[in-house]
Coordinates of C-alpha atoms in Angstrom, one line a residue:
Chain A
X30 CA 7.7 18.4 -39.2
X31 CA 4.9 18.2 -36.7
X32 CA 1.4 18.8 -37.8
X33 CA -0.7 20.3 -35.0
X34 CA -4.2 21.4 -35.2
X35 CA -5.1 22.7 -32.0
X36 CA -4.5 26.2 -30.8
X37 CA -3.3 25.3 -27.2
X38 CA -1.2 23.0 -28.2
X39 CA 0.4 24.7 -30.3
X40 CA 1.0 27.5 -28.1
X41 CA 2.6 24.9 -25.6
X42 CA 5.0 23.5 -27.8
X43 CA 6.0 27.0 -29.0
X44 CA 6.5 28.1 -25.7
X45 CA 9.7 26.6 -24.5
X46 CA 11.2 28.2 -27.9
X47 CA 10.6 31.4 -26.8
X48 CA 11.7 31.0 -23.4
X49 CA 15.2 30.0 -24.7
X50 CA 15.0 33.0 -26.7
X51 CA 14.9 31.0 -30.1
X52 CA 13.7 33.3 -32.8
X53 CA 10.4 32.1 -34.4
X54 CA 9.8 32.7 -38.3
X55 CA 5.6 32.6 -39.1
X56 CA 4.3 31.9 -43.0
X57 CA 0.6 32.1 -42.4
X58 CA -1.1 30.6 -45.9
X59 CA -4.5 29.5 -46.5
X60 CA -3.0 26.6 -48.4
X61 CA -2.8 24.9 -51.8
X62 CA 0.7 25.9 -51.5
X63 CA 2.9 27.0 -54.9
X64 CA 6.1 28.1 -55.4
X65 CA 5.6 31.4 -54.4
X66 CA 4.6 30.2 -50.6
X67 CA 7.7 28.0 -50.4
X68 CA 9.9 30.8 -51.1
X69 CA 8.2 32.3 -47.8
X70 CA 9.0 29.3 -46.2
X71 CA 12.4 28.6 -46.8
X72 CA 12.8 32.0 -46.2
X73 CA 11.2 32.1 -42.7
X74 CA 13.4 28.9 -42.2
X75 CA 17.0 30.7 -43.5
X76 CA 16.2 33.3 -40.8
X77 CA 15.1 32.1 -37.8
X78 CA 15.7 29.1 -35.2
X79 CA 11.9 27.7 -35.9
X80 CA 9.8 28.0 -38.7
X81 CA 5.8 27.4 -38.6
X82 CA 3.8 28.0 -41.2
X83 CA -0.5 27.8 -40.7
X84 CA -3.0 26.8 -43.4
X85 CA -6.4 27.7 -42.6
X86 CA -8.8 29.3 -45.2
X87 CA -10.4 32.1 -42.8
X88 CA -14.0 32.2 -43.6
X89 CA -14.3 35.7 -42.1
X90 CA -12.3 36.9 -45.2
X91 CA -15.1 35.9 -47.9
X92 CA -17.6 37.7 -49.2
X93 CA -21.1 36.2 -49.3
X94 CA -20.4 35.4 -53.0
X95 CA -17.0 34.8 -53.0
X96 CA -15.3 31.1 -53.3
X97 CA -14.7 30.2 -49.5
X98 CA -16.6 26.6 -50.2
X99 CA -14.5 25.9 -53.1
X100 CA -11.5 27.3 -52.2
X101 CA -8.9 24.6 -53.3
X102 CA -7.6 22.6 -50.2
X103 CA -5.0 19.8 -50.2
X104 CA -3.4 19.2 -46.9
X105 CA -1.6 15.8 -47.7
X106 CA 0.1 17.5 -50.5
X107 CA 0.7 21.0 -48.9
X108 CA 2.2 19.3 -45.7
X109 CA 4.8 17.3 -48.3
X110 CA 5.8 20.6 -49.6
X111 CA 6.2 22.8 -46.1
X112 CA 8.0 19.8 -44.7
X113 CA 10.2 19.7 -48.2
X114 CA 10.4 23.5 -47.6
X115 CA 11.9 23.4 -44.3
X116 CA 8.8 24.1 -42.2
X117 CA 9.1 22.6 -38.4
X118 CA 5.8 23.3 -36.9
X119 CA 2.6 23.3 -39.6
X120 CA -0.7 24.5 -37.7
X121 CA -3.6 23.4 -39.1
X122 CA -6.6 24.3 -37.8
X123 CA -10.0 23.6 -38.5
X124 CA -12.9 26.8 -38.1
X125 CA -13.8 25.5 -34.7
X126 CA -10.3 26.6 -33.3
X127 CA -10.0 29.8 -34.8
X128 CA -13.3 30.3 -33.9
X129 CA -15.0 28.5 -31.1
X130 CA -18.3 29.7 -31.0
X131 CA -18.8 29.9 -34.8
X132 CA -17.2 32.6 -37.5
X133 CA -20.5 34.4 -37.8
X134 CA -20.4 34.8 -33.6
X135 CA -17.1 36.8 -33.8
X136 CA -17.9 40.2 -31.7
X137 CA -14.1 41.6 -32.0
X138 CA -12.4 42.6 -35.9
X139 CA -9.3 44.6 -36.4
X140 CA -10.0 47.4 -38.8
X141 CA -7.6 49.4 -40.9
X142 CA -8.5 52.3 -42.6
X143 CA -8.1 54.6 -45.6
X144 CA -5.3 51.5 -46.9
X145 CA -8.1 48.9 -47.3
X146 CA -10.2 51.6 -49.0
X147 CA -9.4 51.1 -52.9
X148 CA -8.3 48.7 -54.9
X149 CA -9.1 45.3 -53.8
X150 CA -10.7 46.5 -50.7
X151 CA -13.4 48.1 -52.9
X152 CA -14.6 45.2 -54.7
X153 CA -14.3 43.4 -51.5
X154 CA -16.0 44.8 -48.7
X155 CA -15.2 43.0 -45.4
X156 CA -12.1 41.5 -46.8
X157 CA -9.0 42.8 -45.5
X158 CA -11.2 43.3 -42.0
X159 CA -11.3 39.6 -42.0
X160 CA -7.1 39.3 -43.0
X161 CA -6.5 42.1 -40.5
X162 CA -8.4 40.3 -37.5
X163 CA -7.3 36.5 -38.9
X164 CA -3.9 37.5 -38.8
X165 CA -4.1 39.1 -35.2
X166 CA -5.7 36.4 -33.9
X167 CA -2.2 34.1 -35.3
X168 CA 0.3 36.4 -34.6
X169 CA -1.2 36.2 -30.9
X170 CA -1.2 32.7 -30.9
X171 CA 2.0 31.9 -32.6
X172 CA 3.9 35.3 -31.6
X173 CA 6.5 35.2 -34.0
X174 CA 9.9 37.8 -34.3
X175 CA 9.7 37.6 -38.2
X176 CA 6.4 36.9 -40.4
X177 CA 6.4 36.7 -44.2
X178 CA 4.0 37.7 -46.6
X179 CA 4.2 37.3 -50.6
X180 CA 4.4 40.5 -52.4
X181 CA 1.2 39.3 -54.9
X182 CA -0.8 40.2 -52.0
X183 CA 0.6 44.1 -52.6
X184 CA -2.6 45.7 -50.6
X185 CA -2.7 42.5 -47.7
X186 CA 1.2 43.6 -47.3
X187 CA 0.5 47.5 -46.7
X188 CA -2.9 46.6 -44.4
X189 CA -0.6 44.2 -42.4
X190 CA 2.2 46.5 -42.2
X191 CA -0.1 49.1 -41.0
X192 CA -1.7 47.0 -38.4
X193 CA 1.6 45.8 -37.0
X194 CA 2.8 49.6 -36.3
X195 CA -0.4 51.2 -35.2
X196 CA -1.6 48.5 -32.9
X197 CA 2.6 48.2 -31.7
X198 CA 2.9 44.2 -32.5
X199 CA 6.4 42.4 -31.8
X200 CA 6.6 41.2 -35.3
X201 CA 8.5 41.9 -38.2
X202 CA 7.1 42.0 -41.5
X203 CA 9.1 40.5 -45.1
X204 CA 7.7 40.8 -48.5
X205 CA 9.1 38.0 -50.9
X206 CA 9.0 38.5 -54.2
X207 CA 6.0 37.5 -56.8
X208 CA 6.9 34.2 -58.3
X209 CA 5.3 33.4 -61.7
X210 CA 5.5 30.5 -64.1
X211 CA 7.9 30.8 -67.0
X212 CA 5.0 31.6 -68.9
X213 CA 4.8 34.9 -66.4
X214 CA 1.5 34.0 -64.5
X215 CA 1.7 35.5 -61.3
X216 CA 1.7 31.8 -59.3
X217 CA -2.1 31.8 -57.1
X218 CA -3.6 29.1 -55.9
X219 CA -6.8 30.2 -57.6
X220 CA -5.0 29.5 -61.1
X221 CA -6.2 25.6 -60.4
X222 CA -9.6 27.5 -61.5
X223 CA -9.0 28.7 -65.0
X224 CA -9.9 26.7 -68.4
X225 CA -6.7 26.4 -70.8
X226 CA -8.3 29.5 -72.5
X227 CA -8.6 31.8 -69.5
X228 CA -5.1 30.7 -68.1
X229 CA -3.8 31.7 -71.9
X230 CA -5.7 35.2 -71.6
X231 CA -4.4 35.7 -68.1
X232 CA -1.0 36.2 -69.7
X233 CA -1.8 39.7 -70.4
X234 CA -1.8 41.0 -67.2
X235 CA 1.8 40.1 -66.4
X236 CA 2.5 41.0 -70.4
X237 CA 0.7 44.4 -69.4
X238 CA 3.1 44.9 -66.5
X239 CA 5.9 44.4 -68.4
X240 CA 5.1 47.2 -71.1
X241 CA 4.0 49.2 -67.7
X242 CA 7.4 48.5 -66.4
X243 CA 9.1 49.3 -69.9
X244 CA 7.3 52.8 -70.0
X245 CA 8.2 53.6 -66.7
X246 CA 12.1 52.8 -67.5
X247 CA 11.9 55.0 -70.7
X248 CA 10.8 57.9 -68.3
X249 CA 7.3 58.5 -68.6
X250 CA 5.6 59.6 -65.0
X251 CA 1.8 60.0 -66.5
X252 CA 0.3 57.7 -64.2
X253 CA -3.0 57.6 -66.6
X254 CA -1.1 57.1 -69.4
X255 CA 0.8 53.7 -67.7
X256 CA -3.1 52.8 -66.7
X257 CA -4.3 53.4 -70.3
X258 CA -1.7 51.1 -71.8
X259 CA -1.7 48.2 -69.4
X260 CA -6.3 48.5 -70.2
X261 CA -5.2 48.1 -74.0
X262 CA -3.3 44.9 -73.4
X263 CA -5.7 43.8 -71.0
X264 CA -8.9 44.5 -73.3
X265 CA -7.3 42.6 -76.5
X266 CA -8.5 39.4 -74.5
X267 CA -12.6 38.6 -75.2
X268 CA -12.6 36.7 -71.3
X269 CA -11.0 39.5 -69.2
X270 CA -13.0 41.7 -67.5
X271 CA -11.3 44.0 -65.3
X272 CA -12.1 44.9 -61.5
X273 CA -9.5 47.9 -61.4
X274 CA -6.1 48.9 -63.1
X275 CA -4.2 51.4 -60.3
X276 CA -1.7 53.1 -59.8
X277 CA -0.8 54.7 -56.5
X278 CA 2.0 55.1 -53.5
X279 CA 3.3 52.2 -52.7
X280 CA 2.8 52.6 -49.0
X281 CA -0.7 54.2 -48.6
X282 CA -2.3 52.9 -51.4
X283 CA -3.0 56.9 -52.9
X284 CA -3.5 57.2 -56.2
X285 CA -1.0 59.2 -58.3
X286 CA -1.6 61.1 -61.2
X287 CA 2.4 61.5 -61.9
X288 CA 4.4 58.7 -60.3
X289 CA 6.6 59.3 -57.5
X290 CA 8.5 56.1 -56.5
X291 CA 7.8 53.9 -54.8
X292 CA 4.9 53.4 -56.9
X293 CA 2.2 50.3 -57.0
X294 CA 0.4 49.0 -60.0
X295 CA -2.1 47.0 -59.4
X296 CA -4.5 44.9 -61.0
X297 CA -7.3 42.5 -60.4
X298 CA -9.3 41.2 -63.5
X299 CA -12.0 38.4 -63.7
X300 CA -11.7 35.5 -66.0
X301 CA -14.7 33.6 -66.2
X302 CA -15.3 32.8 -62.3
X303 CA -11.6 33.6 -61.4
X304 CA -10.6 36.7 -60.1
X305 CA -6.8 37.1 -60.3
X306 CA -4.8 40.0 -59.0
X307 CA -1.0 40.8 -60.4
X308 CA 1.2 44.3 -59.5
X309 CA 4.6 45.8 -59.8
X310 CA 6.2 48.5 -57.3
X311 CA 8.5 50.9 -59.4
X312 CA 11.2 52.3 -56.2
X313 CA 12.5 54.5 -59.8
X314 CA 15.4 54.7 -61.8
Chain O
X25 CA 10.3 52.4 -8.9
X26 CA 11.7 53.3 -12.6
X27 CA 9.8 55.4 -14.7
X28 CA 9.3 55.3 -18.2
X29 CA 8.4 57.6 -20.8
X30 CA 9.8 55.9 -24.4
X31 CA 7.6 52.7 -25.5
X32 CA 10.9 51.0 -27.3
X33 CA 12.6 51.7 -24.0
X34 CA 9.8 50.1 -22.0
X35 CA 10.1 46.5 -24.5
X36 CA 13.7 47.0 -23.8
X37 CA 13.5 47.1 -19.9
X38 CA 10.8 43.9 -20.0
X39 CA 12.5 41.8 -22.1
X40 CA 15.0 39.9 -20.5
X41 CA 12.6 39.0 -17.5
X42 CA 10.3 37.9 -20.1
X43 CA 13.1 35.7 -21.0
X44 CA 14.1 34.7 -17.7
X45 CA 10.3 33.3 -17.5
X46 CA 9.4 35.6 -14.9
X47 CA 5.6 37.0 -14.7
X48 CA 4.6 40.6 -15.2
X49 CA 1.7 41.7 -13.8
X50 CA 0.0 45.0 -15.7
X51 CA -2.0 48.1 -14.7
X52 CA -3.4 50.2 -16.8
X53 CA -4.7 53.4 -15.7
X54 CA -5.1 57.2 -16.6
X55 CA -3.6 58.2 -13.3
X56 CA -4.9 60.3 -11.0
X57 CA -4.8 57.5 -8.9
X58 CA -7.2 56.6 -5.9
X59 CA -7.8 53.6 -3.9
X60 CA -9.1 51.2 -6.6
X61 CA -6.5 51.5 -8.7
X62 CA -3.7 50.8 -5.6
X63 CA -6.0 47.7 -5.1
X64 CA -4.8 46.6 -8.6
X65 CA -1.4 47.6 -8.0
X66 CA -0.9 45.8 -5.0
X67 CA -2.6 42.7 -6.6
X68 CA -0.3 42.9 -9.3
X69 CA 2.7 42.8 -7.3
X70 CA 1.3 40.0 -5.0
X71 CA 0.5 37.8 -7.9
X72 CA 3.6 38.5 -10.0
X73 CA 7.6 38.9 -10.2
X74 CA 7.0 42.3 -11.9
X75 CA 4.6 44.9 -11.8
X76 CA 4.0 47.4 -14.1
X77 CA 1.6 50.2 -14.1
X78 CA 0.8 52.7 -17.1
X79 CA -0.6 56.2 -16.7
X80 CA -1.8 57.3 -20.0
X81 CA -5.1 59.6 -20.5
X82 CA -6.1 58.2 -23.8
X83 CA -7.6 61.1 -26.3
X84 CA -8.8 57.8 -28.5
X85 CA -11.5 57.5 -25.7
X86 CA -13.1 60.7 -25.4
X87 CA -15.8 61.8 -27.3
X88 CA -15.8 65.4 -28.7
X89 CA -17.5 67.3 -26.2
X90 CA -15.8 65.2 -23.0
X91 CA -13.8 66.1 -20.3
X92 CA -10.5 65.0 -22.0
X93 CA -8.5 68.1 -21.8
X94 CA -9.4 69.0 -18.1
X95 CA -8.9 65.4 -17.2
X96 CA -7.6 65.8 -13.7
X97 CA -3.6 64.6 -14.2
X98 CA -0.5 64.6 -10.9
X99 CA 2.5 62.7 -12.5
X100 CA 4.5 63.5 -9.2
X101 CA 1.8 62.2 -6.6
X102 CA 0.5 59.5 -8.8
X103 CA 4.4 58.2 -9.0
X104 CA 4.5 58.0 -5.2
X105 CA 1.3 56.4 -4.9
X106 CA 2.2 53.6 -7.5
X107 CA 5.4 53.2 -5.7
X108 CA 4.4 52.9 -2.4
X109 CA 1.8 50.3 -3.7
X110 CA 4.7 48.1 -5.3
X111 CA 4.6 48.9 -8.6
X112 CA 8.3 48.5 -10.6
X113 CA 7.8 49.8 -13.6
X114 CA 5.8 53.1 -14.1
X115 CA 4.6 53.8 -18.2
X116 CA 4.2 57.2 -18.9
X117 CA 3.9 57.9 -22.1
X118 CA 2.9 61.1 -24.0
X119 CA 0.6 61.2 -26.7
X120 CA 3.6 61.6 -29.1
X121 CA 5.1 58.1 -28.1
X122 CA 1.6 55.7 -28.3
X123 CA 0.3 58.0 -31.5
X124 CA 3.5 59.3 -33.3
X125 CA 1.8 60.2 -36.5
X126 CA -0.8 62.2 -33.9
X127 CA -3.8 60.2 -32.6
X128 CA -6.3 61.8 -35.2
X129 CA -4.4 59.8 -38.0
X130 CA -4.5 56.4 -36.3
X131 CA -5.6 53.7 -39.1
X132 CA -6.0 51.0 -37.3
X133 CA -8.5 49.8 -34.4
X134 CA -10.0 47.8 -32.5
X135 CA -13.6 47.2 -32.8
X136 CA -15.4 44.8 -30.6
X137 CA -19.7 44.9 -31.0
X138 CA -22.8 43.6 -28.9
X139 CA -21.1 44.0 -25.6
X140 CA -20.3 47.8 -26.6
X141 CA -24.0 48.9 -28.0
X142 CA -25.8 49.4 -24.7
X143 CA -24.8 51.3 -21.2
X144 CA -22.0 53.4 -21.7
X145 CA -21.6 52.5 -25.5
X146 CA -24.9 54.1 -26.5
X147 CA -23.7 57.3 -24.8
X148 CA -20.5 57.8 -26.0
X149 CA -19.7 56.8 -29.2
X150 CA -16.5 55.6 -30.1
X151 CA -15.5 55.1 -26.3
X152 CA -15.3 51.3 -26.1
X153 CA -13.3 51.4 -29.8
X154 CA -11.0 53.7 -28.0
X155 CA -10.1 51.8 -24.9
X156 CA -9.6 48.2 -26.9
X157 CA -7.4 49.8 -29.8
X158 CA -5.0 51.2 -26.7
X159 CA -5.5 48.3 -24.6
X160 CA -4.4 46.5 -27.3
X161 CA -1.1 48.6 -27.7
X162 CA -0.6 48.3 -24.4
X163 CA -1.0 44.6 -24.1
X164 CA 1.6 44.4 -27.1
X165 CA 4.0 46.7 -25.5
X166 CA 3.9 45.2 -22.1
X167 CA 3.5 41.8 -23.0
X168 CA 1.9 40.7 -19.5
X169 CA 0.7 37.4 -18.3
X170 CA -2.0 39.1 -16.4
X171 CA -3.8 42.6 -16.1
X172 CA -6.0 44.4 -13.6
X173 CA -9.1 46.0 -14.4
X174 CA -11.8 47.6 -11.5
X175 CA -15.0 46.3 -11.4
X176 CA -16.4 50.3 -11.4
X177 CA -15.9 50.1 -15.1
X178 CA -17.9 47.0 -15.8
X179 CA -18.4 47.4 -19.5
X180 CA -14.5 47.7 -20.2
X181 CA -14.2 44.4 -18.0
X182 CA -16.8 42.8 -20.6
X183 CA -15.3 44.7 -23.8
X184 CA -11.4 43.6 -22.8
X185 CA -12.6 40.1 -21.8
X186 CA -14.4 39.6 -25.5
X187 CA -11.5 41.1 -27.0
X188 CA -8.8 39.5 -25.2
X189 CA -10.4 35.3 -26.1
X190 CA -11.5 36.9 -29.0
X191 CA -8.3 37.8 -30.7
X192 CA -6.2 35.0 -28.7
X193 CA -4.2 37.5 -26.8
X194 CA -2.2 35.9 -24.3
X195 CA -3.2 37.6 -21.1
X196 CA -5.1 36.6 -18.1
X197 CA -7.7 39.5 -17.1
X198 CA -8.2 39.8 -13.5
X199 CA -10.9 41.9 -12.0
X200 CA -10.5 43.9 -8.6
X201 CA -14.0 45.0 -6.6
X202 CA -15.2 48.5 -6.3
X203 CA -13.3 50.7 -4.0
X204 CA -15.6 52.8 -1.8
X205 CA -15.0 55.8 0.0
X206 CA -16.8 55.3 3.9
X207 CA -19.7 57.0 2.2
X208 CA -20.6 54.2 -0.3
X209 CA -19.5 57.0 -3.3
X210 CA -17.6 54.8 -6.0
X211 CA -13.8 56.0 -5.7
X212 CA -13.1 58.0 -9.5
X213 CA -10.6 60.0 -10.8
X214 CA -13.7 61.7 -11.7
X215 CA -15.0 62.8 -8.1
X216 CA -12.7 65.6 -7.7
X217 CA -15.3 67.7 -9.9
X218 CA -17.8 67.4 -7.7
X219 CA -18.9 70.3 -5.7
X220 CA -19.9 69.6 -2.2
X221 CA -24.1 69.5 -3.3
X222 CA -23.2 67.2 -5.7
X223 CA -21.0 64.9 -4.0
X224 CA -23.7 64.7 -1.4
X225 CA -26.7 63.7 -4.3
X226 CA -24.2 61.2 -5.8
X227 CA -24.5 59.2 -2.5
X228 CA -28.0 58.4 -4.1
X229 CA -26.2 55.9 -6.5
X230 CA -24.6 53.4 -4.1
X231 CA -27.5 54.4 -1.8
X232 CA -29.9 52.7 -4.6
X233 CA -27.5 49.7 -5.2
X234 CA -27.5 49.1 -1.7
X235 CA -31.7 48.7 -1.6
X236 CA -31.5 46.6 -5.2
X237 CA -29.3 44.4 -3.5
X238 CA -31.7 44.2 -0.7
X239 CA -34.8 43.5 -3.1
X240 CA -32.4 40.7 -4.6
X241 CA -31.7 39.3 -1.1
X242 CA -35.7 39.1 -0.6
X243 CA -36.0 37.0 -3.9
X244 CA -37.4 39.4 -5.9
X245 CA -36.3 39.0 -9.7
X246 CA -38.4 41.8 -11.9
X247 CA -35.8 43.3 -13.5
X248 CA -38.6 46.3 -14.1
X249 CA -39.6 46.5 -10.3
X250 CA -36.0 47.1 -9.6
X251 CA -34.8 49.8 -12.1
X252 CA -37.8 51.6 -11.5
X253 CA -36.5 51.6 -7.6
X254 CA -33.3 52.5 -8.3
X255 CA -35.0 55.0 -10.4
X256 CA -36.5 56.4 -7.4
X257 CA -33.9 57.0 -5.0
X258 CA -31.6 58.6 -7.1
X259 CA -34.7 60.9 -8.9
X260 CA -35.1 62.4 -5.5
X261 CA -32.1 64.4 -5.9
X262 CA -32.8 67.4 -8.0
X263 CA -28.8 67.2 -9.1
X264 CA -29.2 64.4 -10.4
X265 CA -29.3 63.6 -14.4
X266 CA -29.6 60.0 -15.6
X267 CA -28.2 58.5 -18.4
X268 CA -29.5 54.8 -17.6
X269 CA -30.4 52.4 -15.1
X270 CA -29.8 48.9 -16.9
X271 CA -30.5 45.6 -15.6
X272 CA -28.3 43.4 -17.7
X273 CA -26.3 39.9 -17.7
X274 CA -22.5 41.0 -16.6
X275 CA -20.8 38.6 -19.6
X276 CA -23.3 39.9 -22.6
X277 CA -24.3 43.0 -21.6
X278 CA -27.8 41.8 -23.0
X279 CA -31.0 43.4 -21.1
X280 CA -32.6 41.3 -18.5
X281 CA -36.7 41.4 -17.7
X282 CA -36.4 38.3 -15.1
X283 CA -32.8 38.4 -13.4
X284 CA -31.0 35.5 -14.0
X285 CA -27.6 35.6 -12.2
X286 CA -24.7 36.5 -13.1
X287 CA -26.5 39.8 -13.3
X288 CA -25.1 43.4 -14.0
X289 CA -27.0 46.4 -12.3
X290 CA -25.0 49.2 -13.9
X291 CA -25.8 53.1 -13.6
X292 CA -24.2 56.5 -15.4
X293 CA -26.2 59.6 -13.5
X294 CA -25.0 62.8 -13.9
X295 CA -24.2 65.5 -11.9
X296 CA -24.2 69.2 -13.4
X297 CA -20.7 68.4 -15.5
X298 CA -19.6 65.2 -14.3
X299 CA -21.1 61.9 -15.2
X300 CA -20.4 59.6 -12.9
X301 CA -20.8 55.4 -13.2
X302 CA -21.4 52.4 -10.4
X303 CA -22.3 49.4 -10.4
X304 CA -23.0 45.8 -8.5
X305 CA -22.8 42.0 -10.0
X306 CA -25.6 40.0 -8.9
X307 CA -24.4 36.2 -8.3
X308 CA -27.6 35.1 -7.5
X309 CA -28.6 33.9 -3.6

């Protein structure tokens, strides 16, 4: 696997690829990779002639009192893992490549609208503008056929999605599947943050999903109800504190009142200083 | 010449001489070609294997109360123009094909600051946001190494520029000088409004660029003394309505008081219903 840190360079080594018409598979990360990236990876690497795969925790996509200067980082480690994973090409740049005269200089952001309205793009305002123009900026420098996203990120998915058809981009977007640990914690590579007591309470939101999921399979369609069950659960635990509990279309992030498949259900809830976020989509019976 | 309605049938025709490494040049217009804009065509052709010109009038750039619907438009004419200037592949989309769910529900764009607040930007809102979100499309549809822009729309140049190293697009941005009719008047789509009075008053703009340039030639670097005689000439003409008179520098758009080269002298006067731009780059003695 080569490790390459530069944006030009990387563009020339890609180049030849494309010329010979080699497909190229793209897992952009911000590291601290878990299981649930390395199913991305082998993915992008079971479908395409080359697979890259970038770490770079994008500045632009933290709020003033969010975690970007703690933000776990481990490149020795991650590089093990995307090499293990079947990653050929790991970019790796620093802030100064992605943005050369400083993040705060930036004059040009990729907005999406209405989508990045609710849910996390409520309690986060600049967010998904900085995902939207991050992931421009790499899908213009690595110009992949096929890039994979993790389904965890349900909102980043539907923003990028969104982007990707409006703007025309050549680039393909798959959704992997949330992978959790056998306990059912939605994997994150925030979960490094919680005390053995918040990670225990932080059970309840996959145990809330499940009972959502359960609810739904037994036929109910009262979106508020779903909502008010999943707060019960939720509530039992003294440390949670809940950002939202939603429940909308899949694919433009509406809220429903009565479910019509596909359906998201979404959660974000704080534990101590970690913010986690967990969801189901429901495509129906 | 081919010509080319469908955007998936466009990708289709370009790929395999993207493949076969060979270099598309890009033009993109709103048609109702003159002069200036067969200068870029017959740049693009010199400089590269293929040359492709679109002819789009984008409703994402006009403003509510602007000339969008009456924009002048000659498919048939502008098609024999581009041909005759060496253009191979002629765009020519509909609104339906770049804006399929109708332009008014467009969710994504993009939004480059600074260089879009002053000149133009201030007096038509949205404008700038409107030409990079389909310059953008356009870039991703076409996939060129290079595209032409005129110099008479020195703003854009800036905006596309910022946006283009911005986002990391993979395009070279080439810019053509201003085409002049024998007169000095700035070849537009635009002049066809003017009625005979007018035309004759909008002389007064490259009439007032010409003496700036001479008061730049004689050293003189007031950025005050030569607005306010720009100001002049063009004020003698009762037909004439100014927007602004802006001394700026041509890479940040940022007002000048001493000139300091590269500088942009850029005017928008109008005449009864037409507002028409022009502009000179001062590279210093």
């Amino acid at each position: 696997m080569l490790v390459i840190k530069s944006v030009p360079e990387l563009k020339q080594l890609l180049k030849p690829f494309r010329l010979a018409g080699k497909s190229i598979g793209f897992v952009p990360t911000m590291g601290y990779l878990h299981q649930g990236h390395l199913s991305l990876m082998r993915q992008a690497k079971a479908d395409n002639d080359v697979a890259v795969a970038s770490i770079f925790v994008n500045p632009l996509q933290f709020g003033a009192n969010e975690d970007y200067s703690v933000y776990p980082r481990d490149l020795e480690r991650d590089s093990s893992l995307a090499a293990d994973a079947g990653i050929d090409v790991l970019f790796t740049p620093g802030v100064e490549d992605m943005y050369p005269n400083g993040f705060t200089n930036m004059l040009t952001f990729v907005d999406v609208r209405k989508v990045t309205e609710r849910l996390c793009g409520a309690f986060r305002p600049g967010h998904f503008r900085g995902v939207a123009t991050v992931v421009s900026k790499l899908f213009h420098i690595v110009e992949p056929q096929v890039a994979y996203f993790g389904q965890k990120d349900a909102q980043q998915v539907v923003v990028i999605k969104q982007m990707v058809a409006d703007l025309n981009m050549n680039v393909k977007i798959v959704t992997m599947p949330i992978v959790r640990e056998t306990d059912g914690l939605a994997m994150s590579s925030r979960n490094v943050y919680l005390t053995p007591e918040e990670r225990q309470a932080a059970l309840s939101l996959s145990r809330s999903l499940k009972l959502a999921e359960t609810m739904l399979r037994d036929g109910c369609t009262d979106a508020g109800k779903i909502a008010h069950a999943i707060r019960a659960v939720i509530e039992k635990e003294p440390l949670a504190v809940i950002d939202y509990i939603s429940v909308s279309h899949a694919n433009t992030i509406e809220e429903q009142e009565r479910i019509e498949a596909p359906t998201l259900i979404a959660l974000a809830v704080r534990f101590g200083k970690t913010r986690l976020i967990d969801n189901m989509i429901w495509e129906g019976k």
